[in-house]
């Protein structure tokens, strides 16, 4: 992989963009055609879910300029919302001036839950489970020899007493399972189902639910970036034409973050902005975006008050520093990641060899996306950015191509008239 910094990428034709992306990851012809066609046919989709009648496509774009842990990476993003790919790419460009994104992950530990009801003495039963912990872990460990071979398996067992529930008290047993490069739901659910009869014998109760928790707070991905304050200067300014100094933009972003940190109504939207980037990569790689969404929002509420997943502050030199920390239960083996040809090509493009590497890229994209939204909101507002993308689409619809797209779009934006009839007129005059 060469550089992820490709000036003028958006001005190239679709075929040129595809060819350039493909060459940087040695994608084969079938991998390329998976992206061109969406990767599935109705026939190949048929066994994936029930009652299949067809396919539903999304645009796939490339997030540019990303450097994650010193490595250049082109990021595949499947998303229908304009400005998401452009916003992430632009912020990644600012971040690369400060060394890019620094990201880490914990071990890929997932939690499986077993709900034990009808227990006569909860405290006694809890300790009895702990007495058999080694045995239970050994049994859970033996369930998936492949996972074990790759270094995964059962790691720990924890027992909680939930006293106040609508049905009274019960026990919850957490099985902590290292799922390595899998998303892990299948391995964990199987292990919980397998352990349940033993838990029933030990406690004298009944194991009711046996299922993975999407609050994957043992499987965390973290990213940080530093944006030199000079990079934040905005010559173009707000709709009234006022330019912004780097310090003003930085402080505006910090104040915008403070709003989300203090108010759940704002935090929900702030975190949605993060998920615009996160979900786009999760989707492009065939991962379970509902699991990621559930984990993110539950984690954001872990203190008892829903708050921002990210932080934005300044460092001793006055540069802007962003951090993001969230659960990231993504895999690169199993599920759609392995059977969906477009998802396989997306994983190959990023050159990731482990699920942790993928998680590190995704959390970096989430941070970039968050900053894109905050920068726009703290300065010109988000409509201007949306408007220019919309204007490009209208220009194309009016028949513009190549350099004319930008010219027609720019004129419509400056006139604040983004309409197909105006685009046609401008095109005629050009
Ligand atoms: C829109 O999809 C996302 C934003 O609302 C995020 C935010 O407000 O931070 C712009």
XYZ file of C-alpha atoms and ligand atoms in Angstrom:
440
model
C 0.000 0.000 0.000
C 1.401 3.388 -1.024
C -0.030 6.596 0.338
C -3.651 7.128 1.333
C -3.256 10.766 0.335
C -4.601 10.964 -3.212
C -5.233 14.594 -4.228
C -8.087 15.103 -6.692
C -9.471 11.585 -6.138
C -13.043 12.882 -6.134
C -12.547 14.550 -9.515
C -11.528 11.312 -11.212
C -14.006 9.118 -13.031
C -15.523 6.189 -11.198
C -13.433 3.773 -13.279
C -10.239 5.713 -12.493
C -11.013 5.723 -8.771
C -11.709 2.007 -8.807
C -8.500 1.262 -10.701
C -6.398 3.437 -8.403
C -7.910 1.876 -5.267
C -7.457 -1.617 -6.656
C -3.821 -1.109 -7.554
C -2.939 -0.017 -4.040
C -4.134 -3.336 -2.586
C -3.547 -5.671 -5.541
C -7.231 -6.406 -5.823
C -8.064 -9.045 -8.423
C -10.636 -8.703 -11.211
C -13.292 -10.711 -9.300
C -12.692 -8.566 -6.205
C -13.144 -5.423 -8.263
C -16.273 -6.687 -9.886
C -17.631 -7.490 -6.401
C -17.539 -3.765 -5.696
C -18.966 -2.838 -9.078
C -21.936 -5.130 -8.685
C -22.342 -4.967 -4.901
C -20.881 -8.428 -4.416
C -24.063 -10.463 -4.226
C -26.582 -11.885 -6.650
C -30.116 -12.711 -5.506
C -29.069 -16.369 -5.734
C -25.992 -15.949 -3.522
C -28.049 -13.860 -1.068
C -30.803 -16.454 -0.893
C -29.147 -18.752 1.691
C -28.025 -15.797 3.845
C -31.449 -14.833 5.221
C -35.057 -15.938 4.824
C -37.661 -14.969 2.209
C -35.118 -13.311 -0.087
C -36.653 -11.380 -2.981
C -33.641 -9.354 -4.119
C -30.789 -7.095 -3.055
C -30.502 -3.647 -1.511
C -27.427 -1.639 -2.439
C -25.514 1.258 -0.841
C -22.767 3.450 -2.275
C -19.239 2.354 -1.358
C -16.754 5.223 -1.038
C -13.104 5.398 -0.027
C -12.013 7.332 3.059
C -8.682 8.951 2.156
C -5.707 10.346 4.055
C -5.865 7.906 6.976
C -2.677 7.020 8.791
C -3.361 4.629 11.667
C -0.458 3.655 13.903
C 1.940 4.894 11.248
C 0.344 2.831 8.496
C -1.318 4.385 5.436
C -4.777 2.953 4.922
C -7.542 3.425 2.362
C -10.828 2.966 4.185
C -13.886 1.414 2.489
C -17.102 3.107 3.662
C -20.617 1.939 2.777
C -23.052 4.745 3.517
C -25.937 6.578 1.885
C -25.421 9.976 3.579
C -23.547 12.703 1.655
C -20.612 14.417 3.409
C -19.668 11.389 5.538
C -16.826 10.110 3.336
C -15.669 13.635 2.484
C -15.798 14.709 6.146
C -13.777 11.735 7.404
C -11.224 12.138 4.611
C -10.759 15.842 5.270
C -10.285 15.362 9.017
C -7.884 12.479 8.396
C -5.862 14.919 6.302
C -5.683 17.399 9.185
C -4.831 14.571 11.601
C -2.011 13.273 9.415
C -0.295 16.639 9.869
C -0.139 15.706 13.576
C 1.050 12.117 12.992
C -2.293 10.497 12.167
C -4.267 8.303 14.525
C -2.823 6.302 17.381
C -5.077 3.385 18.199
C -5.064 0.389 20.530
C -7.398 -2.409 21.505
C -7.849 -4.604 24.518
C -7.852 -8.369 24.068
C -10.929 -9.425 22.086
C -12.910 -10.516 25.131
C -16.645 -11.003 24.760
C -19.121 -11.624 27.556
C -21.671 -14.437 27.473
C -24.532 -14.182 29.964
C -26.428 -16.966 31.713
C -29.499 -15.965 33.715
C -30.052 -18.419 36.579
C -33.566 -18.280 38.047
C -35.385 -20.318 40.735
C -32.329 -20.312 42.996
C -33.194 -20.722 46.673
C -30.065 -19.122 48.177
C -28.427 -16.695 45.763
C -25.350 -16.035 47.901
C -24.612 -19.698 48.482
C -25.177 -20.563 44.804
C -22.832 -17.771 43.712
C -19.980 -19.179 45.797
C -20.690 -22.730 44.652
C -20.231 -21.589 41.041
C -16.900 -19.962 41.928
C -15.784 -23.244 43.575
C -16.291 -24.981 40.212
C -14.833 -22.156 38.124
C -11.768 -24.044 36.879
C -13.880 -27.001 35.770
C -16.446 -24.782 34.067
C -13.759 -22.811 32.235
C -12.062 -26.012 31.096
C -15.348 -27.253 29.666
C -16.058 -23.934 27.913
C -12.507 -23.939 26.590
C -12.873 -27.327 24.941
C -15.874 -26.299 22.872
C -14.116 -24.544 20.006
C -10.787 -26.235 19.190
C -10.137 -23.956 16.217
C -10.501 -20.825 18.312
C -8.278 -22.422 20.943
C -5.657 -23.236 18.348
C -5.509 -19.538 17.432
C -5.089 -18.509 21.060
C -8.724 -17.887 22.016
C -10.969 -19.586 24.537
C -12.598 -19.191 27.937
C -10.780 -16.697 30.173
C -12.887 -16.014 33.241
C -16.187 -16.511 34.963
C -17.958 -13.917 37.081
C -21.153 -14.253 39.059
C -23.466 -11.354 39.851
C -26.572 -11.250 42.016
C -29.359 -9.088 40.655
C -31.612 -8.545 43.663
C -34.269 -6.206 42.342
C -35.916 -7.356 39.183
C -39.604 -7.633 38.273
C -39.371 -11.374 39.070
C -37.261 -10.924 42.206
C -33.627 -11.906 42.605
C -31.604 -14.126 40.295
C -28.008 -14.900 39.410
C -26.181 -13.808 36.290
C -23.097 -15.753 35.283
C -20.706 -13.975 32.904
C -18.449 -16.137 30.798
C -15.520 -14.089 29.507
C -14.352 -15.526 26.212
C -11.431 -14.537 24.015
C -12.794 -14.735 20.476
C -9.612 -13.612 18.662
C -10.495 -12.627 15.073
C -14.171 -13.576 15.200
C -17.028 -11.267 16.100
C -17.658 -14.023 18.600
C -21.426 -14.297 18.969
C -21.536 -17.909 17.777
C -18.640 -19.111 19.918
C -19.947 -17.396 23.041
C -23.572 -18.463 22.587
C -22.490 -22.058 22.023
C -20.297 -21.997 25.133
C -23.112 -20.583 27.275
C -25.563 -23.194 26.036
C -23.023 -25.919 26.765
C -22.311 -24.739 30.321
C -25.958 -24.259 31.264
C -26.743 -27.840 32.427
C -23.689 -27.850 34.742
C -24.664 -24.491 36.203
C -28.127 -25.895 36.891
C -26.645 -28.861 38.748
C -24.338 -26.611 40.781
C -27.004 -24.036 41.737
C -30.163 -26.149 41.825
C -31.727 -23.368 39.739
C -32.759 -23.105 36.113
C -30.600 -21.459 33.475
C -33.003 -19.329 31.484
C -31.276 -17.034 28.936
C -27.878 -17.971 27.495
C -26.685 -15.231 25.196
C -23.839 -12.868 24.362
C -23.923 -9.325 25.766
C -23.553 -6.535 23.214
C -22.183 -4.291 25.934
C -18.729 -5.518 24.952
C -16.909 -3.452 27.572
C -13.998 -5.921 27.717
C -13.367 -5.457 24.005
C -12.541 -1.802 23.709
C -10.933 0.117 20.863
C -9.296 3.484 21.535
C -7.982 6.160 19.190
C -6.424 9.562 19.680
C -5.201 12.251 17.331
C -3.543 15.644 17.606
C -4.480 18.361 15.160
C -1.920 21.169 14.938
C -3.847 24.354 15.649
C -2.477 25.904 12.431
C -4.334 23.203 10.443
C -7.641 24.339 11.887
C -7.585 27.820 10.406
C -10.498 28.413 8.039
C -9.907 31.099 5.455
C -13.295 30.538 3.848
C -15.188 31.349 7.023
C -18.857 31.200 7.880
C -21.788 31.941 5.545
C -21.230 35.647 6.216
C -17.682 35.256 4.904
C -15.886 35.668 8.246
C -12.646 33.665 8.434
C -11.803 31.639 11.565
C -8.427 31.437 13.250
C -7.146 27.999 14.242
C -7.632 28.899 17.913
C -11.266 29.864 17.309
C -12.008 26.592 15.519
C -10.207 24.595 18.226
C -12.115 26.307 21.031
C -15.358 25.950 19.084
C -14.800 22.195 18.802
C -13.981 21.939 22.504
C -17.143 23.874 23.428
C -19.186 21.645 21.100
C -17.765 18.565 22.841
C -18.581 20.098 26.242
C -22.237 20.329 25.160
C -22.288 16.572 24.414
C -20.396 15.743 27.606
C -23.007 17.576 29.678
C -26.281 16.875 27.880
C -27.713 13.503 26.768
C -29.878 15.160 24.089
C -26.759 16.528 22.427
C -24.662 13.424 23.233
C -27.058 11.222 21.231
C -26.482 13.361 18.104
C -22.767 13.766 18.776
C -22.390 9.985 19.077
C -24.540 9.517 15.967
C -21.915 11.567 14.139
C -19.239 9.155 15.397
C -21.352 6.197 14.274
C -21.704 7.711 10.773
C -18.058 6.791 10.263
C -17.943 3.666 12.399
C -21.007 2.028 10.833
C -19.862 2.814 7.302
C -16.707 0.705 7.759
C -18.514 -1.927 9.814
C -21.034 -2.313 6.986
C -18.412 -2.311 4.232
C -16.626 -5.194 5.971
C -19.811 -7.244 6.442
C -19.837 -6.863 10.210
C -22.886 -6.623 12.482
C -23.567 -2.888 12.776
C -26.544 -3.410 15.129
C -24.165 -5.048 17.613
C -21.731 -2.149 17.321
C -24.531 0.419 17.731
C -25.950 -1.367 20.783
C -22.515 -1.620 22.385
C -21.622 1.999 21.665
C -24.728 3.536 23.183
C -24.790 1.219 26.200
C -21.129 2.100 26.807
C -21.924 5.813 26.483
C -24.429 5.352 29.336
C -22.156 3.238 31.549
C -21.876 5.880 34.274
C -25.666 5.983 34.595
C -25.862 9.137 32.491
C -25.619 8.982 28.717
C -22.663 11.057 27.527
C -20.142 11.619 24.739
C -18.003 8.683 23.594
C -15.227 11.077 22.578
C -13.315 13.907 24.248
C -11.815 17.071 22.695
C -9.318 19.267 24.536
C -6.091 21.140 23.871
C -2.558 20.076 24.724
C 0.250 22.138 26.286
C 1.143 23.546 22.844
C -2.403 24.640 22.155
C -3.052 21.863 19.612
C -6.397 20.098 19.481
C -6.433 16.578 20.915
C -9.288 14.155 20.344
C -9.868 10.748 21.913
C -12.471 8.081 21.326
C -13.051 4.925 23.332
C -15.815 2.437 22.592
C -16.608 -1.285 22.382
C -15.694 -2.727 18.998
C -16.914 -6.283 18.448
C -15.872 -6.794 14.835
C -14.428 -9.869 13.184
C -12.569 -10.755 10.024
C -13.462 -14.446 10.023
C -16.891 -15.999 9.929
C -20.249 -14.511 9.050
C -20.746 -12.167 6.124
C -17.135 -10.965 6.383
C -16.026 -14.254 4.867
C -18.874 -14.991 2.452
C -19.685 -11.547 1.067
C -17.222 -10.895 -1.794
C -17.468 -7.084 -1.447
C -16.753 -7.342 2.295
C -13.766 -9.607 1.653
C -12.364 -7.076 -0.804
C -12.923 -4.307 1.778
C -10.896 -6.199 4.410
C -8.168 -6.862 1.844
C -8.022 -3.181 0.847
C -7.172 -2.201 4.429
C -4.533 -4.904 4.667
C -5.713 -5.923 8.131
C -4.583 -9.291 9.421
C -6.454 -9.283 12.738
C -9.831 -8.138 14.030
C -7.984 -5.802 16.412
C -6.315 -3.999 13.510
C -9.713 -3.572 11.890
C -11.139 -2.232 15.177
C -8.267 0.279 15.403
C -9.054 1.629 11.946
C -12.786 1.819 12.661
C -12.369 3.740 15.912
C -10.011 6.162 14.118
C -12.623 6.761 11.427
C -15.218 7.387 14.160
C -12.969 10.032 15.696
C -12.331 11.708 12.334
C -16.050 11.709 11.577
C -16.853 13.236 14.951
C -14.383 16.022 14.346
C -15.770 16.705 10.892
C -19.226 17.259 12.367
C -17.992 19.372 15.291
C -15.792 21.547 13.089
C -18.673 22.260 10.735
C -21.181 22.821 13.545
C -18.787 25.112 15.428
C -18.146 27.278 12.372
C -20.168 27.442 9.172
C -22.901 24.934 10.165
C -23.363 21.640 8.360
C -25.707 22.810 5.615
C -23.021 24.514 3.548
C -21.010 21.291 3.213
C -24.155 19.330 2.426
C -25.157 21.969 -0.098
C -21.982 21.720 -2.150
C -22.242 17.934 -2.371
C -25.873 18.227 -3.301
C -24.906 20.842 -5.912
C -22.428 18.422 -7.475
C -25.147 15.804 -7.762
C -27.462 18.354 -9.406
C -24.660 19.444 -11.770
C -24.097 15.828 -12.810
C -27.831 15.316 -13.284
C -27.813 18.374 -15.574
C -25.179 16.715 -17.754
C -21.924 18.159 -16.357
C -18.853 15.940 -16.372
C -15.165 16.231 -15.471
C -14.062 19.707 -14.370
C -17.429 21.198 -15.277
C -19.094 19.444 -12.321
C -17.153 21.530 -9.826
C -17.582 24.748 -11.823
C -21.340 24.390 -12.167
C -21.718 23.322 -8.521
C -19.592 26.185 -7.220
C -21.583 28.764 -9.161
C -24.908 27.381 -7.923
C -23.659 27.411 -4.319
C -22.394 30.988 -4.630
C -25.773 32.011 -6.066
C -27.549 29.965 -3.343
C -29.671 28.417 -6.112
C -29.163 24.685 -6.386
C -31.663 23.621 -9.061
C -31.395 21.495 -12.158
C -32.740 24.239 -14.475
C -30.083 26.664 -13.196
C -27.393 23.982 -13.555
C -28.423 23.480 -17.194
C -28.231 27.235 -17.865
C -24.779 27.553 -16.235
C -23.568 24.537 -18.199
C -24.762 26.096 -21.478
C -22.921 29.355 -20.700
C -19.710 27.532 -19.769
C -25.516 13.991 10.933
O -25.627 12.729 10.295
C -24.499 13.916 12.061
C -24.377 15.180 12.920
O -25.662 15.567 13.393
C -23.430 14.857 14.044
C -23.340 15.943 15.098
O -24.295 16.731 15.250
O -22.307 15.958 15.790
C -23.880 16.349 12.084
